[in-house]
PDB file of C-alpha atoms in Angstrom:
ATOM      1  CA  UNK A1400       2.526  30.036   6.817  1.00 45.00           C
ATOM      2  CA  UNK A1401       2.112  26.975   4.599  1.00 50.00           C
ATOM      3  CA  UNK A1402       0.804  27.480   1.043  1.00 51.00           C
ATOM      4  CA  UNK A1403      -2.953  26.999   0.703  1.00 45.00           C
ATOM      5  CA  UNK A1404      -2.502  23.813  -1.329  1.00 56.00           C
ATOM      6  CA  UNK A1405      -0.362  22.319   1.472  1.00 60.00           C
ATOM      7  CA  UNK A1406      -2.956  23.238   4.100  1.00 64.00           C
ATOM      8  CA  UNK A1407      -5.683  21.491   2.077  1.00 88.00           C
ATOM      9  CA  UNK A1408      -3.632  18.372   1.317  1.00 95.00           C
ATOM     10  CA  UNK A1409      -5.000  15.207   2.971  1.00 98.00           C
ATOM     11  CA  UNK A1410      -3.008  12.219   1.737  1.00 98.00           C
ATOM     12  CA  UNK A1411      -3.270   8.506   2.208  1.00 98.00           C
ATOM     13  CA  UNK A1412      -0.298   7.126   4.101  1.00 98.00           C
ATOM     14  CA  UNK A1413       1.043   4.020   2.359  1.00 99.00           C
ATOM     15  CA  UNK A1414       3.379   1.846   4.391  1.00 98.00           C
ATOM     16  CA  UNK A1415       5.429  -0.795   2.595  1.00 98.00           C
ATOM     17  CA  UNK A1416       6.771  -3.479   4.929  1.00 98.00           C
ATOM     18  CA  UNK A1417       9.310  -6.229   4.304  1.00 97.00           C
ATOM     19  CA  UNK A1418       6.884  -8.958   3.241  1.00 98.00           C
ATOM     20  CA  UNK A1419       7.109 -10.359  -0.270  1.00 98.00           C
ATOM     21  CA  UNK A1420       4.664  -8.607  -2.556  1.00 98.00           C
ATOM     22  CA  UNK A1421       6.148  -5.281  -3.678  1.00 98.00           C
ATOM     23  CA  UNK A1422       4.054  -5.456  -6.912  1.00 98.00           C
ATOM     24  CA  UNK A1423       0.949  -5.159  -4.698  1.00 98.00           C
ATOM     25  CA  UNK A1424       2.289  -1.930  -3.213  1.00 98.00           C
ATOM     26  CA  UNK A1425       3.170  -0.577  -6.648  1.00 98.00           C
ATOM     27  CA  UNK A1426      -0.335  -1.297  -7.964  1.00 98.00           C
ATOM     28  CA  UNK A1427      -1.969   0.382  -4.953  1.00 98.00           C
ATOM     29  CA  UNK A1428       0.252   3.442  -5.353  1.00 98.00           C
ATOM     30  CA  UNK A1429      -0.560   3.679  -9.056  1.00 98.00           C
ATOM     31  CA  UNK A1430      -4.263   3.331  -8.268  1.00 98.00           C
ATOM     32  CA  UNK A1431      -4.188   6.106  -5.681  1.00 98.00           C
ATOM     33  CA  UNK A1432      -2.322   8.462  -7.996  1.00 98.00           C
ATOM     34  CA  UNK A1433      -4.641   7.641 -10.915  1.00 98.00           C
ATOM     35  CA  UNK A1434      -7.610   8.545  -8.695  1.00 98.00           C
ATOM     36  CA  UNK A1435      -6.046  11.934  -7.976  1.00 98.00           C
ATOM     37  CA  UNK A1436      -5.161  11.077  -4.389  1.00 98.00           C
ATOM     38  CA  UNK A1437      -2.104  12.417  -2.575  1.00 98.00           C
ATOM     39  CA  UNK A1438       0.223   9.891  -0.974  1.00 98.00           C
ATOM     40  CA  UNK A1439       2.618   9.962   1.967  1.00 98.00           C
ATOM     41  CA  UNK A1440       4.969   7.022   1.455  1.00 98.00           C
ATOM     42  CA  UNK A1441       6.873   5.104   4.140  1.00 98.00           C
ATOM     43  CA  UNK A1442       9.211   2.317   2.991  1.00 98.00           C
ATOM     44  CA  UNK A1443      10.547   0.178   5.834  1.00 98.00           C
ATOM     45  CA  UNK A1444      14.183  -0.884   6.032  1.00 96.00           C
ATOM     46  CA  UNK A1445      13.250  -4.533   5.496  1.00 97.00           C
ATOM     47  CA  UNK A1446      11.104  -3.687   2.471  1.00 98.00           C
ATOM     48  CA  UNK A1447      14.108  -2.156   0.719  1.00 98.00           C
ATOM     49  CA  UNK A1448      15.742  -5.591   0.754  1.00 98.00           C
ATOM     50  CA  UNK A1449      12.570  -7.198  -0.599  1.00 98.00           C
ATOM     51  CA  UNK A1450      12.233  -4.544  -3.276  1.00 98.00           C
ATOM     52  CA  UNK A1451      15.840  -5.091  -4.347  1.00 98.00           C
ATOM     53  CA  UNK A1452      15.312  -8.855  -4.456  1.00 98.00           C
ATOM     54  CA  UNK A1453      11.994  -8.735  -6.336  1.00 97.00           C
ATOM     55  CA  UNK A1454      12.738  -5.906  -8.763  1.00 97.00           C
ATOM     56  CA  UNK A1455      16.467  -5.176  -8.711  1.00 97.00           C
ATOM     57  CA  UNK A1456      15.696  -1.588  -7.664  1.00 97.00           C
ATOM     58  CA  UNK A1457      17.689  -0.107  -4.779  1.00 97.00           C
ATOM     59  CA  UNK A1458      15.408   2.392  -3.030  1.00 98.00           C
ATOM     60  CA  UNK A1459      17.507   5.319  -1.797  1.00 97.00           C
ATOM     61  CA  UNK A1460      16.406   8.228   0.384  1.00 96.00           C
ATOM     62  CA  UNK A1461      18.457  10.728  -1.603  1.00 97.00           C
ATOM     63  CA  UNK A1462      17.059   9.507  -4.940  1.00 98.00           C
ATOM     64  CA  UNK A1463      13.604   8.351  -3.898  1.00 98.00           C
ATOM     65  CA  UNK A1464      11.729  10.063  -6.753  1.00 98.00           C
ATOM     66  CA  UNK A1465      13.895   8.405  -9.378  1.00 98.00           C
ATOM     67  CA  UNK A1466      13.721   5.018  -7.668  1.00 98.00           C
ATOM     68  CA  UNK A1467       9.976   5.247  -7.011  1.00 98.00           C
ATOM     69  CA  UNK A1468       9.278   6.173 -10.626  1.00 98.00           C
ATOM     70  CA  UNK A1469      11.301   3.179 -11.849  1.00 98.00           C
ATOM     71  CA  UNK A1470       9.491   0.899  -9.407  1.00 98.00           C
ATOM     72  CA  UNK A1471       5.966   2.056 -10.287  1.00 98.00           C
ATOM     73  CA  UNK A1472       6.699   1.907 -14.017  1.00 98.00           C
ATOM     74  CA  UNK A1473       7.625  -1.765 -13.693  1.00 98.00           C
ATOM     75  CA  UNK A1474       5.042  -4.454 -14.425  1.00 98.00           C
ATOM     76  CA  UNK A1475       4.408  -7.378 -12.114  1.00 97.00           C
ATOM     77  CA  UNK A1476       6.154  -9.565 -14.685  1.00 96.00           C
ATOM     78  CA  UNK A1477       9.346  -7.544 -14.206  1.00 95.00           C
ATOM     79  CA  UNK A1478       9.207  -5.615 -17.470  1.00 96.00           C
ATOM     80  CA  UNK A1479      10.402  -2.003 -17.071  1.00 96.00           C
ATOM     81  CA  UNK A1480       8.471   0.972 -18.484  1.00 96.00           C
ATOM     82  CA  UNK A1481       5.176  -0.927 -18.480  1.00 98.00           C
ATOM     83  CA  UNK A1482       3.322   1.974 -16.855  1.00 98.00           C
ATOM     84  CA  UNK A1483       3.567   5.736 -17.291  1.00 97.00           C
ATOM     85  CA  UNK A1484       3.548   7.198 -13.768  1.00 97.00           C
ATOM     86  CA  UNK A1485       3.771  10.734 -12.383  1.00 97.00           C
ATOM     87  CA  UNK A1486       4.899  10.742  -8.726  1.00 98.00           C
ATOM     88  CA  UNK A1487       4.318  14.461  -8.180  1.00 97.00           C
ATOM     89  CA  UNK A1488       1.545  13.649  -5.693  1.00 97.00           C
ATOM     90  CA  UNK A1489       3.872  11.635  -3.435  1.00 98.00           C
ATOM     91  CA  UNK A1490       5.675  12.834  -0.320  1.00 98.00           C
ATOM     92  CA  UNK A1491       8.290  10.466   1.037  1.00 98.00           C
ATOM     93  CA  UNK A1492       9.186   9.996   4.702  1.00 98.00           C
ATOM     94  CA  UNK A1493      12.120   7.930   5.921  1.00 97.00           C
ATOM     95  CA  UNK A1494      11.055   4.984   8.089  1.00 98.00           C
ATOM     96  CA  UNK A1495      13.471   6.114  10.782  1.00 97.00           C
ATOM     97  CA  UNK A1496      12.024   9.629  10.980  1.00 98.00           C
ATOM     98  CA  UNK A1497       9.796   9.461  14.049  1.00 97.00           C
ATOM     99  CA  UNK A1498       9.330  13.241  13.871  1.00 97.00           C
ATOM    100  CA  UNK A1499       7.689  12.944  10.440  1.00 98.00           C
ATOM    101  CA  UNK A1500       4.219  14.289   9.780  1.00 98.00           C
ATOM    102  CA  UNK A1501       2.355  10.954   9.955  1.00 98.00           C
ATOM    103  CA  UNK A1502       3.754  10.318  13.453  1.00 98.00           C
ATOM    104  CA  UNK A1503       1.274  12.845  14.878  1.00 98.00           C
ATOM    105  CA  UNK A1504      -2.490  12.701  15.057  1.00 98.00           C
ATOM    106  CA  UNK A1505      -2.646  16.419  14.254  1.00 98.00           C
ATOM    107  CA  UNK A1506      -1.167  15.765  10.821  1.00 98.00           C
ATOM    108  CA  UNK A1507      -4.144  15.583   8.420  1.00 97.00           C
ATOM    109  CA  UNK A1508      -4.440  12.304   6.501  1.00 98.00           C
ATOM    110  CA  UNK A1509      -7.366  10.267   5.163  1.00 98.00           C
ATOM    111  CA  UNK A1510      -6.066   6.976   6.526  1.00 98.00           C
ATOM    112  CA  UNK A1511      -3.338   4.413   6.027  1.00 99.00           C
ATOM    113  CA  UNK A1512      -2.752   1.352   3.863  1.00 99.00           C
ATOM    114  CA  UNK A1513      -0.033  -1.173   4.769  1.00 98.00           C
ATOM    115  CA  UNK A1514       0.759  -3.065   1.562  1.00 98.00           C
ATOM    116  CA  UNK A1515       2.160  -5.644   1.855  1.00 98.00           C
ATOM    117  CA  UNK A1516       1.994  -6.175   5.609  1.00 98.00           C
ATOM    118  CA  UNK A1517       4.528  -8.579   7.101  1.00 98.00           C
ATOM    119  CA  UNK A1518       3.727 -10.555  10.243  1.00 98.00           C
ATOM    120  CA  UNK A1519       6.362  -8.450  12.024  1.00 97.00           C
ATOM    121  CA  UNK A1520       4.593  -5.221  11.105  1.00 98.00           C
ATOM    122  CA  UNK A1521       1.230  -6.765  12.046  1.00 98.00           C
ATOM    123  CA  UNK A1522       2.614  -7.683  15.470  1.00 98.00           C
ATOM    124  CA  UNK A1523       4.197  -4.265  15.955  1.00 98.00           C
ATOM    125  CA  UNK A1524       0.983  -2.404  15.175  1.00 98.00           C
ATOM    126  CA  UNK A1525      -1.197  -4.783  17.199  1.00 98.00           C
ATOM    127  CA  UNK A1526       1.081  -4.404  20.230  1.00 97.00           C
ATOM    128  CA  UNK A1527       1.574  -0.655  19.769  1.00 96.00           C
ATOM    129  CA  UNK A1528       5.369  -0.936  19.581  1.00 96.00           C
ATOM    130  CA  UNK A1529       5.933   2.027  17.212  1.00 96.00           C
ATOM    131  CA  UNK A1530       9.512   0.922  16.543  1.00 96.00           C
ATOM    132  CA  UNK A1531       9.594   2.828  13.231  1.00 98.00           C
ATOM    133  CA  UNK A1532       7.479   5.370  11.348  1.00 98.00           C
ATOM    134  CA  UNK A1533       5.379   2.690   9.658  1.00 98.00           C
ATOM    135  CA  UNK A1534       4.250   1.230  12.976  1.00 98.00           C
ATOM    136  CA  UNK A1535       3.887   4.653  14.596  1.00 98.00           C
ATOM    137  CA  UNK A1536       1.768   5.999  11.732  1.00 98.00           C
ATOM    138  CA  UNK A1537      -0.471   2.924  11.921  1.00 98.00           C
ATOM    139  CA  UNK A1538      -0.899   3.358  15.683  1.00 98.00           C
ATOM    140  CA  UNK A1539      -1.803   7.005  15.145  1.00 98.00           C
ATOM    141  CA  UNK A1540      -4.303   6.003  12.467  1.00 98.00           C
ATOM    142  CA  UNK A1541      -6.039   3.656  14.915  1.00 98.00           C
ATOM    143  CA  UNK A1542      -6.111   6.091  17.811  1.00 98.00           C
ATOM    144  CA  UNK A1543      -7.538   8.817  15.575  1.00 98.00           C
ATOM    145  CA  UNK A1544     -10.221   6.373  14.339  1.00 98.00           C
ATOM    146  CA  UNK A1545      -9.116   6.740  10.733  1.00 98.00           C
ATOM    147  CA  UNK A1546      -9.298   3.928   8.150  1.00 98.00           C
ATOM    148  CA  UNK A1547      -6.443   1.415   8.364  1.00 98.00           C
ATOM    149  CA  UNK A1548      -6.163  -1.377   5.803  1.00 98.00           C
ATOM    150  CA  UNK A1549      -3.655  -4.134   6.532  1.00 98.00           C
ATOM    151  CA  UNK A1550      -2.893  -6.292   3.479  1.00 98.00           C
ATOM    152  CA  UNK A1551      -1.177  -9.162   5.250  1.00 98.00           C
ATOM    153  CA  UNK A1552       1.020 -11.324   2.991  1.00 97.00           C
ATOM    154  CA  UNK A1553       2.077 -14.544   4.653  1.00 96.00           C
ATOM    155  CA  UNK A1554       1.186 -18.222   4.561  1.00 96.00           C
ATOM    156  CA  UNK A1555       0.609 -20.265   6.601  1.00 97.00           C
ATOM    157  CA  UNK A1556      -0.414 -18.124   9.576  1.00 97.00           C
ATOM    158  CA  UNK A1557       0.435 -19.258  13.083  1.00 98.00           C
ATOM    159  CA  UNK A1558      -1.755 -18.765  16.125  1.00 98.00           C
ATOM    160  CA  UNK A1559       0.106 -15.714  17.425  1.00 98.00           C
ATOM    161  CA  UNK A1560      -0.256 -13.863  14.129  1.00 98.00           C
ATOM    162  CA  UNK A1561      -3.938 -14.772  14.002  1.00 98.00           C
ATOM    163  CA  UNK A1562      -4.356 -13.250  17.474  1.00 98.00           C
ATOM    164  CA  UNK A1563      -2.605 -10.085  16.296  1.00 98.00           C
ATOM    165  CA  UNK A1564      -4.914  -9.885  13.286  1.00 98.00           C
ATOM    166  CA  UNK A1565      -7.968 -10.304  15.509  1.00 98.00           C
ATOM    167  CA  UNK A1566      -6.637  -7.507  17.731  1.00 98.00           C
ATOM    168  CA  UNK A1567      -6.300  -5.234  14.697  1.00 98.00           C
ATOM    169  CA  UNK A1568      -9.816  -6.105  13.567  1.00 98.00           C
ATOM    170  CA  UNK A1569     -11.163  -5.299  17.026  1.00 98.00           C
ATOM    171  CA  UNK A1570      -9.265  -2.000  16.970  1.00 98.00           C
ATOM    172  CA  UNK A1571     -11.082  -1.021  13.781  1.00 98.00           C
ATOM    173  CA  UNK A1572      -8.610  -1.984  11.057  1.00 98.00           C
ATOM    174  CA  UNK A1573      -9.586  -3.846   7.903  1.00 98.00           C
ATOM    175  CA  UNK A1574      -7.566  -7.069   7.708  1.00 98.00           C
ATOM    176  CA  UNK A1575      -7.220  -7.842   4.015  1.00 98.00           C
ATOM    177  CA  UNK A1576      -5.135 -10.908   3.108  1.00 98.00           C
ATOM    178  CA  UNK A1577      -3.290 -10.541  -0.196  1.00 97.00           C
ATOM    179  CA  UNK A1578      -5.391 -13.314  -1.691  1.00 96.00           C
ATOM    180  CA  UNK A1579      -6.191 -12.906  -5.410  1.00 96.00           C
ATOM    181  CA  UNK A1580      -9.417 -14.309  -6.857  1.00 93.00           C
ATOM    182  CA  UNK A1581      -9.840 -15.871 -10.279  1.00 92.00           C
ATOM    183  CA  UNK A1582     -13.460 -15.060 -11.160  1.00 90.00           C
ATOM    184  CA  UNK A1583     -12.339 -11.768 -12.718  1.00 88.00           C
ATOM    185  CA  UNK A1584     -10.797 -13.703 -15.608  1.00 88.00           C
ATOM    186  CA  UNK A1585      -7.104 -13.167 -14.915  1.00 92.00           C
ATOM    187  CA  UNK A1586      -4.863 -14.028 -17.843  1.00 93.00           C
ATOM    188  CA  UNK A1587      -1.628 -12.411 -16.642  1.00 96.00           C
ATOM    189  CA  UNK A1588       0.193 -12.023 -13.326  1.00 97.00           C
ATOM    190  CA  UNK A1589      -0.628  -8.301 -13.394  1.00 97.00           C
ATOM    191  CA  UNK A1590      -4.341  -9.163 -13.324  1.00 97.00           C
ATOM    192  CA  UNK A1591      -3.899 -11.100 -10.079  1.00 97.00           C
ATOM    193  CA  UNK A1592      -1.837  -8.304  -8.541  1.00 98.00           C
ATOM    194  CA  UNK A1593      -4.387  -5.687  -9.614  1.00 98.00           C
ATOM    195  CA  UNK A1594      -7.224  -7.677  -8.063  1.00 97.00           C
ATOM    196  CA  UNK A1595      -5.610  -7.497  -4.628  1.00 98.00           C
ATOM    197  CA  UNK A1596      -4.702  -3.830  -5.119  1.00 98.00           C
ATOM    198  CA  UNK A1597      -8.269  -3.119  -6.178  1.00 98.00           C
ATOM    199  CA  UNK A1598      -9.661  -4.750  -3.048  1.00 98.00           C
ATOM    200  CA  UNK A1599      -7.338  -2.597  -0.943  1.00 98.00           C
ATOM    201  CA  UNK A1600      -8.624   0.509  -2.703  1.00 98.00           C
ATOM    202  CA  UNK A1601     -12.206  -0.731  -2.283  1.00 98.00           C
ATOM    203  CA  UNK A1602     -11.650  -0.968   1.469  1.00 98.00           C
ATOM    204  CA  UNK A1603     -10.331   2.607   1.429  1.00 98.00           C
ATOM    205  CA  UNK A1604     -13.253   3.872  -0.649  1.00 98.00           C
ATOM    206  CA  UNK A1605     -11.008   4.951  -3.532  1.00 98.00           C
ATOM    207  CA  UNK A1606     -12.521   4.476  -7.028  1.00 98.00           C
ATOM    208  CA  UNK A1607     -10.610   2.436  -9.575  1.00 98.00           C
ATOM    209  CA  UNK A1608     -10.959   0.108 -12.551  1.00 95.00           C
ATOM    210  CA  UNK A1609      -8.308  -2.438 -11.670  1.00 96.00           C
ATOM    211  CA  UNK A1610     -10.427  -5.585 -11.948  1.00 95.00           C
ATOM    212  CA  UNK A1611     -13.678  -6.928 -13.318  1.00 92.00           C
ATOM    213  CA  UNK A1612     -16.324  -6.931 -10.600  1.00 92.00           C
ATOM    214  CA  UNK A1613     -18.692  -9.814  -9.982  1.00 87.00           C
ATOM    215  CA  UNK A1614     -22.069  -9.123 -11.587  1.00 81.00           C
ATOM    216  CA  UNK A1615     -23.861 -12.390 -10.905  1.00 84.00           C
ATOM    217  CA  UNK A1616     -23.076 -13.933 -14.285  1.00 79.00           C
ATOM    218  CA  UNK A1617     -21.449 -17.352 -14.193  1.00 85.00           C
ATOM    219  CA  UNK A1618     -18.618 -17.745 -16.671  1.00 72.00           C
ATOM    220  CA  UNK A1619     -18.249 -14.015 -17.250  1.00 67.00           C
ATOM    221  CA  UNK A1620     -14.570 -14.055 -16.394  1.00 66.00           C
ATOM    222  CA  UNK A1621     -13.770 -16.946 -18.732  1.00 62.00           C
ATOM    223  CA  UNK A1622     -15.098 -14.987 -21.715  1.00 57.00           C
ATOM    224  CA  UNK A1623     -12.343 -12.403 -21.460  1.00 53.00           C
ATOM    225  CA  UNK A1624      -9.822 -12.342 -24.273  1.00 48.00           C
ATOM    226  CA  UNK A1625      -6.079 -11.946 -23.889  1.00 45.00           C
TER     227      UNK A1625
END
């Protein structure tokens, strides 16, 4: 039998697709871990190329803990060792492993966050293609009526992608464009990244302190210091 702690574990599945925006995924992962949440991580094949391009980190199955720690410790400005991160709460599944836990509705999870979501992953989930574990886990999340947040990162959006996003909305997903706001008084690139990550966590109902919330006071954001 599984240990009691394994039986009680109910993680958030985080899928990282090949869209630009790996700092968004890193910020969401840090936020989940800081809130004491468990995470099941799926990194698509395409996202490994994006991660390498945006951070210089080669994400390897055999060394995923080391590579994930280096990634999450990196700031959005590219500086290493910006954050102190413990990845003990993360379980990693290869994107090609269609027998993985999140591929089944009987596997207990709280929901799934796709950050960032490429238009290809949006289409795959909307059409129910399940070509890899990321798409399969998202399809399972929808059929089990669990929360699914899709942080789409693309611009401009063509008509076909808009139709796919409408289909996901109608299926019960939260469509959350990776669109940072400026009223929170951002002074650094990390502030803009954290705003989007915070909105993803808001949609999932996970508490955080990643950005300054609107309180009805005009000019509140501009009064922030560096």
